[in-house]
Coordinates of C-alpha atoms in Angstrom, one line a residue:
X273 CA -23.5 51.4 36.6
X274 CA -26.9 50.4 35.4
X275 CA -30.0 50.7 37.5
X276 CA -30.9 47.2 39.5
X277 CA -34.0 48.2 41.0
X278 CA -36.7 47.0 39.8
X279 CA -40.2 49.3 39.9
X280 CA -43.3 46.5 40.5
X281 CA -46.6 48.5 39.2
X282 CA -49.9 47.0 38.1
X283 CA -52.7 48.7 36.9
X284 CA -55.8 47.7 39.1
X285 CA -58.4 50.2 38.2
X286 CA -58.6 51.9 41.8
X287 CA -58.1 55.9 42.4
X288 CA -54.9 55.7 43.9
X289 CA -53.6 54.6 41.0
X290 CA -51.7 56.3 38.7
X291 CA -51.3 53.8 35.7
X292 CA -55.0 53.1 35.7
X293 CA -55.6 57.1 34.8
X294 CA -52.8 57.1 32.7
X295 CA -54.5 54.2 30.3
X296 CA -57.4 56.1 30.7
X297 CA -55.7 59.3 28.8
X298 CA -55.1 56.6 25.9
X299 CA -58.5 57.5 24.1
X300 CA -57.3 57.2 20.4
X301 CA -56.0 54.4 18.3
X302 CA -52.0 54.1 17.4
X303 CA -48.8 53.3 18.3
X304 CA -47.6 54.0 22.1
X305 CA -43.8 54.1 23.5
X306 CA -43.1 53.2 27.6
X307 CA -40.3 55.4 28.1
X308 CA -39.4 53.8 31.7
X309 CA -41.3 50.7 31.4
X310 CA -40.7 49.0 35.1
X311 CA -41.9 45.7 35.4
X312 CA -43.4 46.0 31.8
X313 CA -47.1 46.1 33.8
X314 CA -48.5 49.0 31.2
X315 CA -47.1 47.2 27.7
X316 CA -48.7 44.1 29.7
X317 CA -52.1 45.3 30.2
X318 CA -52.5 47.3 26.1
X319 CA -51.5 44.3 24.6
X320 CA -53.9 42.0 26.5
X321 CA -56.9 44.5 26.0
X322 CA -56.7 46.1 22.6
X323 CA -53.9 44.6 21.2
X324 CA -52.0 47.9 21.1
X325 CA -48.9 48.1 19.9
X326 CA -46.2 49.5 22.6
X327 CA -42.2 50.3 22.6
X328 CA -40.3 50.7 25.6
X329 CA -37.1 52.3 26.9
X330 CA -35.4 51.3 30.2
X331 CA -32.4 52.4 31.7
X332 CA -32.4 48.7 33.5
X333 CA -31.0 45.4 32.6
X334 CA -33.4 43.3 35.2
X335 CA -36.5 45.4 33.8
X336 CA -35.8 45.1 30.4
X337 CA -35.9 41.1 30.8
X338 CA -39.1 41.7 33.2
X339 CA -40.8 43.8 30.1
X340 CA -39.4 42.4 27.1
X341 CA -42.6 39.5 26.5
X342 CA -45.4 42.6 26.9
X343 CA -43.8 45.1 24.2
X344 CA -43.2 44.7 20.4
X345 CA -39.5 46.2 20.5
X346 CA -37.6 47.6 24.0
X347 CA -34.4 49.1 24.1
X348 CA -31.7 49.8 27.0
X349 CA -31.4 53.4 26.8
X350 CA -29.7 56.3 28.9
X351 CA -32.0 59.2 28.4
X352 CA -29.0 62.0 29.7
X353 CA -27.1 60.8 26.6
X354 CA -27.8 63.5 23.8
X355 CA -28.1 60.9 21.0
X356 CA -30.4 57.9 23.2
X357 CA -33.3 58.4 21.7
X358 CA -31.8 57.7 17.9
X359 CA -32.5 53.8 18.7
X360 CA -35.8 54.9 17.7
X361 CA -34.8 55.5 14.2
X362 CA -37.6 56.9 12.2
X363 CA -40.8 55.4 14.3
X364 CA -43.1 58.3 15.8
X365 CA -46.0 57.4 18.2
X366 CA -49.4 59.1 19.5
X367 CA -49.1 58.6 22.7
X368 CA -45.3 58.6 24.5
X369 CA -46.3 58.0 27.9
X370 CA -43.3 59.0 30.9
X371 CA -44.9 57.4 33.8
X372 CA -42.7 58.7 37.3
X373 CA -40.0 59.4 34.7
X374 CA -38.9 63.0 34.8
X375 CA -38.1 63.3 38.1
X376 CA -35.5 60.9 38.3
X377 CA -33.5 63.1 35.5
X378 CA -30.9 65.7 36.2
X379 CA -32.0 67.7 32.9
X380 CA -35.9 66.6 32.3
X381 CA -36.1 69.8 30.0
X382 CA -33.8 68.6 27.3
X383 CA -35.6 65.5 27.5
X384 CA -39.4 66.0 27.1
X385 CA -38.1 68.6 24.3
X386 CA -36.3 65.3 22.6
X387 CA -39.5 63.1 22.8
X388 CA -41.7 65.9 21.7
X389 CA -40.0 65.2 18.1
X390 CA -40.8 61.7 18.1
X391 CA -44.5 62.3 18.4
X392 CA -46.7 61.8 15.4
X393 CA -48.6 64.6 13.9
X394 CA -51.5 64.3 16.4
X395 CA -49.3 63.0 19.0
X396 CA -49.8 63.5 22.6
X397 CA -47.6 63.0 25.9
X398 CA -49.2 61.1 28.8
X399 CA -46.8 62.3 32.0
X400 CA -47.1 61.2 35.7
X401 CA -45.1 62.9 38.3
X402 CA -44.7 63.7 42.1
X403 CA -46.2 66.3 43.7
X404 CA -43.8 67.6 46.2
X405 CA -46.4 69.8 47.6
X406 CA -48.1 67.4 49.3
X407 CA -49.1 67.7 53.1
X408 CA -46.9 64.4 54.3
X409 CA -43.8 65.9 52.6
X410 CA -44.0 69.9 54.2
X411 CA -45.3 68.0 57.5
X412 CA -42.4 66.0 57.7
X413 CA -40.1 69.1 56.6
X414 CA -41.7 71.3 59.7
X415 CA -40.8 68.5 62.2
X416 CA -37.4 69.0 60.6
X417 CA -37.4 65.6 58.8
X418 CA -36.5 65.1 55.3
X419 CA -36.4 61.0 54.4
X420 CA -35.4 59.2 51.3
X421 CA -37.4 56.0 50.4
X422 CA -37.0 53.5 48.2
X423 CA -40.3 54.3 46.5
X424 CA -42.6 56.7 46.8
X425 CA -42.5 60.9 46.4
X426 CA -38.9 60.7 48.1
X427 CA -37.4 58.1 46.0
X428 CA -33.7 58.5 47.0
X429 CA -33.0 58.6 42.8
X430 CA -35.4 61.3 42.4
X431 CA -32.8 64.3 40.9
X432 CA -35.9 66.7 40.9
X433 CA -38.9 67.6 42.6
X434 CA -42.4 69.4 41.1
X435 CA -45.7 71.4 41.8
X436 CA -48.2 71.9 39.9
X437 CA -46.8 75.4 39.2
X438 CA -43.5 74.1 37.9
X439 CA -44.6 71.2 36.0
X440 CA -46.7 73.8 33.8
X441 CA -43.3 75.2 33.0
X442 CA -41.6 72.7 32.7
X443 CA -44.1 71.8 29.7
X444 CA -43.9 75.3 28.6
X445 CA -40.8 75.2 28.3
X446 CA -40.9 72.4 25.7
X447 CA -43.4 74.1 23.6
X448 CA -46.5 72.1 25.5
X449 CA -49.9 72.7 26.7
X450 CA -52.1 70.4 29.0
X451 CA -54.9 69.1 27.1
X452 CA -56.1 67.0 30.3
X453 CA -55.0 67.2 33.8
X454 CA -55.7 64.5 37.0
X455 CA -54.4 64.9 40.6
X456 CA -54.3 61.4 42.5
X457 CA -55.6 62.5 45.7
X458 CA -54.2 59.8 48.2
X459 CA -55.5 60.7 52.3
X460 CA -52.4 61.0 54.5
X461 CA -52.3 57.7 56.6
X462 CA -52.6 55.8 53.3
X463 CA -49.3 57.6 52.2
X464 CA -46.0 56.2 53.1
X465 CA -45.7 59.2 55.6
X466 CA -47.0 59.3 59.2
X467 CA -49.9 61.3 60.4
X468 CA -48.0 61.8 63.8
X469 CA -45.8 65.1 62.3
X470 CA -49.3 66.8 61.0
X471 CA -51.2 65.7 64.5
X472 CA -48.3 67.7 66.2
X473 CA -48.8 70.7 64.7
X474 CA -50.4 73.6 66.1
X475 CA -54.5 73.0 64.8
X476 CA -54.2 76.7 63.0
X477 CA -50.9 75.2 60.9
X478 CA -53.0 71.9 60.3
X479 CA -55.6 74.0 58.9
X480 CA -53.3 76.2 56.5
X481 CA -51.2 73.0 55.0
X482 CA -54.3 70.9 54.7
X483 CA -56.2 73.9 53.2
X484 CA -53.6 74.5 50.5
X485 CA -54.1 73.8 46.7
X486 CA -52.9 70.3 46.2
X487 CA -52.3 69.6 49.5
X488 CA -53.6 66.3 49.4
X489 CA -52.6 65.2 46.1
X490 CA -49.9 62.9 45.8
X491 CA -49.3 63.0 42.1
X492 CA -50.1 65.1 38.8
X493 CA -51.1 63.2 35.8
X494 CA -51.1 65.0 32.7
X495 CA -52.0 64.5 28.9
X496 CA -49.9 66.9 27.0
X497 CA -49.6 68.1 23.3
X498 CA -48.1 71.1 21.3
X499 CA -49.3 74.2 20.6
X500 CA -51.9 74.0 23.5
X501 CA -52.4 76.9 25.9
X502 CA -51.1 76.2 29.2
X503 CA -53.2 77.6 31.3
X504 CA -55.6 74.8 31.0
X505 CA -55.5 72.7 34.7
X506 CA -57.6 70.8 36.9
X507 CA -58.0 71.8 39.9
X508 CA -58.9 70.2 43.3
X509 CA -61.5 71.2 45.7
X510 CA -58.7 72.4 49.0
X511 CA -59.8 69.9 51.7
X512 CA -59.7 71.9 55.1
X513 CA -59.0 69.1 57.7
X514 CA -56.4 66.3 58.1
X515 CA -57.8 62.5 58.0
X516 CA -58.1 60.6 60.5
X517 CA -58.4 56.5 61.0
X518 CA -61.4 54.4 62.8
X519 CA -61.1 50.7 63.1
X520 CA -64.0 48.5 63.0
X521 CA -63.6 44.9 65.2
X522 CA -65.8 41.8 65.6
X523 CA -66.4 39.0 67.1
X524 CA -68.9 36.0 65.8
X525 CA -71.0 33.7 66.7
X526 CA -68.0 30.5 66.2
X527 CA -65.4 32.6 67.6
X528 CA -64.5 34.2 70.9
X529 CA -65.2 38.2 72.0
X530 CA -61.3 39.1 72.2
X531 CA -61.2 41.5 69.3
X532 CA -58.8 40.2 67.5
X533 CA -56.4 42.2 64.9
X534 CA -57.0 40.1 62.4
X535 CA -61.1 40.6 62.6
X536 CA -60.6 44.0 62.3
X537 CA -60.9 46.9 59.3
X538 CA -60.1 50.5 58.6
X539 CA -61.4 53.4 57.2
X540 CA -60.7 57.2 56.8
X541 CA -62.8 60.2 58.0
X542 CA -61.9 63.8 57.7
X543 CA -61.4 65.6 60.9
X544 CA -63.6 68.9 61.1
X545 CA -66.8 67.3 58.8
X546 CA -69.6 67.9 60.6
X547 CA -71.5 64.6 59.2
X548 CA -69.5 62.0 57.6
X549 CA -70.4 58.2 57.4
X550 CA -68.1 55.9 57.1
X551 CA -68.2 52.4 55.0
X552 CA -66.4 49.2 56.5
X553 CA -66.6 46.4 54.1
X554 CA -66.8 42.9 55.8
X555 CA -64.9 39.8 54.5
X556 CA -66.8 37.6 52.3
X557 CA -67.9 34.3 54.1
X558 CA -67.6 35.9 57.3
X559 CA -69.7 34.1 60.3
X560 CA -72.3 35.9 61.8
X561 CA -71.9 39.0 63.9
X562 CA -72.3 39.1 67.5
X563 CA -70.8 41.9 68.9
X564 CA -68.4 44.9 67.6
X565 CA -66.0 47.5 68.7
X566 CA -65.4 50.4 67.6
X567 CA -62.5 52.3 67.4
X568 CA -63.6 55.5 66.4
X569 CA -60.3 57.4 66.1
X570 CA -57.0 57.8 66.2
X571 CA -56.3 61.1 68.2
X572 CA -57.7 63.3 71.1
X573 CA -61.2 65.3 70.5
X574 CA -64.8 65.7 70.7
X575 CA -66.5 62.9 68.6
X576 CA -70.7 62.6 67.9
X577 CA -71.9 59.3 67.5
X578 CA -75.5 59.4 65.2
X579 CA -76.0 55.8 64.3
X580 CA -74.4 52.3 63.0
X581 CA -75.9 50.4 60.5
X582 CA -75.1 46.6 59.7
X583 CA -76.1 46.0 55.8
X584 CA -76.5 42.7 53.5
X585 CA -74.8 42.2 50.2
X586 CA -77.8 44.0 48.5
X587 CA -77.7 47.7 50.4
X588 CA -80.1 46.0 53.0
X589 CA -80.3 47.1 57.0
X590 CA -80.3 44.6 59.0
X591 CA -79.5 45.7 62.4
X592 CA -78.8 49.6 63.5
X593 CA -78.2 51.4 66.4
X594 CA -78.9 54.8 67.6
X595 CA -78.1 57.0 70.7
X596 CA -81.9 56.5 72.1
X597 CA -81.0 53.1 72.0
X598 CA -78.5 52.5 75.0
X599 CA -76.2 49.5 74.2
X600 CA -73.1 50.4 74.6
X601 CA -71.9 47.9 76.5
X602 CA -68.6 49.2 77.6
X603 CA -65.9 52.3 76.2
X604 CA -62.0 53.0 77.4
X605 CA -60.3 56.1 76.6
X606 CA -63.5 58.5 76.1
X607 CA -66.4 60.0 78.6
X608 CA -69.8 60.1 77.5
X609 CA -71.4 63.9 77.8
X610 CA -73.9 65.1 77.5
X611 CA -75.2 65.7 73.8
X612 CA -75.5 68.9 71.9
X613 CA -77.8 67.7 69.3
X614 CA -80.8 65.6 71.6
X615 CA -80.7 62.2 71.2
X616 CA -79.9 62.4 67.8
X617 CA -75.9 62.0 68.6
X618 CA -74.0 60.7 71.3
X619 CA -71.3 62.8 72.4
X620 CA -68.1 61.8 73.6
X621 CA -64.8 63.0 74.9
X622 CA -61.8 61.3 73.9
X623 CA -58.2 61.4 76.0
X624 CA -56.3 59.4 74.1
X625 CA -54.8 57.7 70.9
X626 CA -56.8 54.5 71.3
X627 CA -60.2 55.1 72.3
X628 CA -62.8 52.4 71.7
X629 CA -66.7 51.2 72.7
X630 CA -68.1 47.7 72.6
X631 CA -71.7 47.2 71.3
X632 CA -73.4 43.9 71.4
X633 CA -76.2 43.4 68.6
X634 CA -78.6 41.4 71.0
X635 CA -79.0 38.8 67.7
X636 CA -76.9 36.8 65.2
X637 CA -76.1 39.3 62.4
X638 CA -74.3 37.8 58.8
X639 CA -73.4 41.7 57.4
X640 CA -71.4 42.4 54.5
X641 CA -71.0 46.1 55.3
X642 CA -70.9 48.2 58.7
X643 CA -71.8 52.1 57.9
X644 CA -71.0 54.1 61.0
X645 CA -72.6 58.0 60.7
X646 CA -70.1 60.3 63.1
X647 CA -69.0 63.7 63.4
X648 CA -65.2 65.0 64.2
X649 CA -65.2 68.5 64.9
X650 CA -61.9 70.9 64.6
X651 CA -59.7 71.9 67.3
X652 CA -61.7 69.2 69.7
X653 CA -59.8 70.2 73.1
X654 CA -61.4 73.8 72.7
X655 CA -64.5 72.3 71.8
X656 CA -64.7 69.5 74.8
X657 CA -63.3 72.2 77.3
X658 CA -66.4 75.0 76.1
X659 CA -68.9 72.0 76.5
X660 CA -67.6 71.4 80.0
X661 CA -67.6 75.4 80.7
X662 CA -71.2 75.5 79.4
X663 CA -72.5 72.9 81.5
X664 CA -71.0 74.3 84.8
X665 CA -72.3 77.3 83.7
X666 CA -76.1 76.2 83.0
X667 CA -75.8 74.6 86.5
X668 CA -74.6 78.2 88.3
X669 CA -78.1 79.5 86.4
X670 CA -80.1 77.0 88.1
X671 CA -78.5 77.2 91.4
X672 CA -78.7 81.2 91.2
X673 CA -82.6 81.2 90.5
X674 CA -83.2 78.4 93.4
X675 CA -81.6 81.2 95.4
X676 CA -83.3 84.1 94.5
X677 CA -86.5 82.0 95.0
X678 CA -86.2 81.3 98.7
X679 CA -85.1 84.9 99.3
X680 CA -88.0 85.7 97.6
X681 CA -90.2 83.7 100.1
X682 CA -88.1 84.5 103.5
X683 CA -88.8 88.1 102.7
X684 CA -92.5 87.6 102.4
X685 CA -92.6 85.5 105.6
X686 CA -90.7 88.4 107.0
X687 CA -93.2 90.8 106.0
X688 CA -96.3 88.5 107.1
X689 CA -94.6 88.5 110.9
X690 CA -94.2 92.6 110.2
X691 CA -97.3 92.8 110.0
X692 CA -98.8 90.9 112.7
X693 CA -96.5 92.6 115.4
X694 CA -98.4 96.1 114.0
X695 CA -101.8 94.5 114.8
X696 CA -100.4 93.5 118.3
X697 CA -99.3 97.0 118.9
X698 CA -102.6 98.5 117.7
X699 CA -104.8 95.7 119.7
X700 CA -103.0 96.6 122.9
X701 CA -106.0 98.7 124.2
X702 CA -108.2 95.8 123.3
X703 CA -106.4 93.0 125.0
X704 CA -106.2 95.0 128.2
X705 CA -110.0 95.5 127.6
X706 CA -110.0 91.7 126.6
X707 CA -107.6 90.2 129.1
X708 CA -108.3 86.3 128.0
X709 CA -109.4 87.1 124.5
X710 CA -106.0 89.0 123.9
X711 CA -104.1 86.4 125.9
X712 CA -105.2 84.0 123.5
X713 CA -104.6 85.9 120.5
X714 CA -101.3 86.2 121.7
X715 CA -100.6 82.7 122.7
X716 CA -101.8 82.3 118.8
X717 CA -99.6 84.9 117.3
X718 CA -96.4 83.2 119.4
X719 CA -96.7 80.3 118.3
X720 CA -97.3 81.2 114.7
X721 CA -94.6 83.4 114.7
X722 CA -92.4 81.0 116.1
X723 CA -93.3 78.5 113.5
X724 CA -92.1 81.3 110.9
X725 CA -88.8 82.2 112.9
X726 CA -88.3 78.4 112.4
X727 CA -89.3 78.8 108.7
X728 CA -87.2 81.3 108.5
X729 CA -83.6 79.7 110.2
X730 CA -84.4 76.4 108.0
X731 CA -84.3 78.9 104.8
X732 CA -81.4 80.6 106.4
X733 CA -79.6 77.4 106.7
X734 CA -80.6 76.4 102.9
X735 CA -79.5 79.3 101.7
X736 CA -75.8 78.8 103.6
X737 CA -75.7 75.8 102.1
X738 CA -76.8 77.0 98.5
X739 CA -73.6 79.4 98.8
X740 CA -71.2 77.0 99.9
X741 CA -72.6 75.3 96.6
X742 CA -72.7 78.2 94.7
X743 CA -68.5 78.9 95.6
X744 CA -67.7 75.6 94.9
X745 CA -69.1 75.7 91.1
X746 CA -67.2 79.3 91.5
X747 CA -64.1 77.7 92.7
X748 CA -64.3 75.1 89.5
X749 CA -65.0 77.2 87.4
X750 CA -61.8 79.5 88.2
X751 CA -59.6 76.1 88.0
X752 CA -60.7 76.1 84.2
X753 CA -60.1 79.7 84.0
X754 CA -56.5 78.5 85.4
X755 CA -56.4 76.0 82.8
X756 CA -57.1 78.3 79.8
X757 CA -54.9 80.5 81.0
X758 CA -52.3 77.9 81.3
X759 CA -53.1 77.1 77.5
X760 CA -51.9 80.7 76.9
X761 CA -48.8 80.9 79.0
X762 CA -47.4 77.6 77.3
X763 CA -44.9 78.3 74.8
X764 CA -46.4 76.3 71.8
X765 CA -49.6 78.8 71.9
X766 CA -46.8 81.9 72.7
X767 CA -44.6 80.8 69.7
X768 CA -48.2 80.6 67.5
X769 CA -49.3 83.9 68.9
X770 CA -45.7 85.3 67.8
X771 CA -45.7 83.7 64.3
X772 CA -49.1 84.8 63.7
X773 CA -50.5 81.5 63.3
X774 CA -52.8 81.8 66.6
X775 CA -56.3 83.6 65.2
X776 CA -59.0 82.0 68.1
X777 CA -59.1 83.5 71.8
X778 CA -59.5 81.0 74.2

């Protein structure tokens, strides 16, 4: 039975796409042959810019009818047939292009070696192909998940999978070389899997997957030819972090301050990027801006806050905040702390999955672009719970020296009083010699030493209460000595320690 479904593809020029690379690879002039033309959206696009002509195979009845208008000849063909390819009679091409082909083929070896004999002299394959490598598939795989789609890298009529390492042989083993190799490098949350099975992970995993060679690519697009030495391959530059989402909302001057879904966008960040700013473009024709929210992630961490710009069509600022500003008019699921960099950054704590802070701009503002300038470092429990330690532990060192000062004064008091007892002593002859004279003195000295004895019982009291201070910070600070020490009885951080995964010390 004949394939129904019917693969809708357009090629729109962005990253993410894989068509729009793929016509890129089409640098020379001649004939071109669609083996798996879907929806007939590359044989469309050729003819309408250079007039190119294009072929196509299908294994599909409802494609073929799709494609037929966009190609000069297309032919229903089942490529695991040894003889399919004969419809082509003599015709060879410079470009055979197998876009997300291959993988849906029990034998694609016997295959690719077929169409390599139907390229010209100068001929060149153009192949695009999953990457099952990618972080969403061996996230999913760890939380012990494995599921079809009907698109995407788990196509549920995908036969075979492939990385990088064995689609090189693959073309190896048809006598190929790469002449020209693209990754499509698509962020997780934009994928079709969720971010929750990475989040869960223990941050040390995280790390590894994300850190891995085309971890983040979600498919390999390669120009081919024969006779070419293999080794020839881009590469990515391994992205250390998983993404995470923000979400930018408004409210305008004709509309009400609810926050609305719909008056709301998205962008992407990279958790562990020290400096990152992100771009949020506005709707064009959008009312003026009164206030905004900002959602600044989608997870639990530490977050730094440096500045948000509003900017006109032409790059222009028009209204900006910073930390020294104030303005934040209210936040829900994060704590303001105190900041590590000055006022240069406001730094937050964040609890939960849906934190958020309101800003009102104080003016009318018609922006076409919001740039918001953030940091979010790795492991951000560890680093929130060490900012917390390192505060109660700058306020033990103040407490401490306050201390030691007014023990440092009681003892000289102590000393003064010493001292005038030892006069006393020695002026005994003399006050006997001196009667009123001494009696005065004496009536002096009492009093002034009972003004120091009640110096000296107001210090004594301070410093009682300076202790009962002092054990309290002591007593918090063992509760988050409980609290690590919980972290490392739990059986996650046990099962990491055990697998080897766990490298930091808390």
């Amino acid at each position: 039975m004949l394939e129904t479904h019917v693969y809708e593809r357009e090629v729109v020029g962005e990253e993410g796409d894989s068509l729009s690379h793929i016509v890129a690879m089409l640098t020379e002039p001649g004939d071109v042959l669609d083996v798996g033309t879907g929806s007939g959206a590359l044989g469309r696009y050729l003819r309408q810019q250079d007039g190119r002509l294009i072929d196509g195979l299908t294994y599909n009845q409802a494609e073929l009818e799709r494609a037929q208008p966009f190609y000069r000849q297309i032919w229903l063909a089942d490529l695991t047939q040894p003889q399919a390819l004969d419809v082509l009679g003599e015709r060879r091409y410079r470009y055979i292009v197998c876009a997300d082909v291959l993988e849906h083929l029990a034998d694609p070896e016997t295959v690719l070696a077929a169409l390599t004999k139907r390229l010209a002299v100068d001929g060149e394959l153009v192949i695009s192909i999953p990457n099952i490598g990618y972080a969403g598939v061996l996230a999913e795989l760890l939380a012990g998940e494995f599921l079809y789609r009907n698109e995407g890298l788990l196509d549920r009529t995908h036969l075979r999978f492939f990385t990088r390492k064995s689609l090189l042989r693959l073309l190896d083993g048809a006598g190929l070389g790469a002449t020209q190799w693209h990754s499509v490098v698509r962020p997780l949350p934009w994928s079709e899997f969720a971010p929750k099975y990475l989040d869960h992970l223990p941050p040390q995993v995280q790390r590894y997957l994300c850190a891995r060679e085309d971890a983040h690519a979600y498919q390999f697009i390669v120009k081919a030819a024969l006779g070419v030495d293999t080794t020839l391959q881009e590469r990515l530059a391994p992205q250390n972090a998983p993404h995470f989402m923000a979400q930018l909302y408004w409210s305008t001057a004709a509309g009400d301050a609810s926050f609305a879904e719909a008056a709301s966008v998205r962008a992407f960040g990279i958790a562990g990027l020290g400096r990152q700013t992100l771009r949020f473009e506005l709707p064009a024709g959008l009312a003026p801006l009164q206030a905004l929210r900002i959602d600044p992630a989608d997870r639990p961490g530490a977050l730094e806050l440096f500045s948000v710009r509003l900017r006109a069509q032409d790059g222009t600022v028009l209204w900006q905040w910073q930390p020294r500003d104030g303005g934040i008019d209210a936040l829900g699921g994060m704590q303001r702390l105190p900041a590590t960099h000055g006022e240069q950054a406001a730094f937050f704590a964040v609890f939960d999955e849906d934190p958020w802070l309101v800003l009102k701009l104080g003016q009318q503002v018609a922006a076409a672009m919001i740039e918001i300038e953030l940091s979010w470092p790795q492991l951000p429990e560890a680093e929130v719970l060490a900012q917390a330690q390192r505060l109660c532990n700058a306020e033990l060192a103040r407490l401490g020296a306050e201390s030691a000062h007014y023990r440092q004064k009681g003892a000289h008091y102590r000393q003064v009083a010493a001292w005038y007892r030892q006069e006393a002593a020695r002026s005994s002859e003399e006050v006997v010699r001196n009667r009123e004279e001494a009696s005065a003195m004496a009536a002096q000295l009492r009093q002034q030493i009972a003004a120091q004895s009640e110096f000296l019982e107001h210090m004594k009291a301070q410093n009682a209460r300076d202790l009962q201070s002092m054990q309290a910070l002591q007593e918090e600070l063992a509760h988050a000595r409980g609290m690590l020490q919980g972290v490392r009885a739990s059986k996650l951080w046990r099962l990491g320690r055990w697998l080897g995964l766990t490298k930091i010390s808390l």
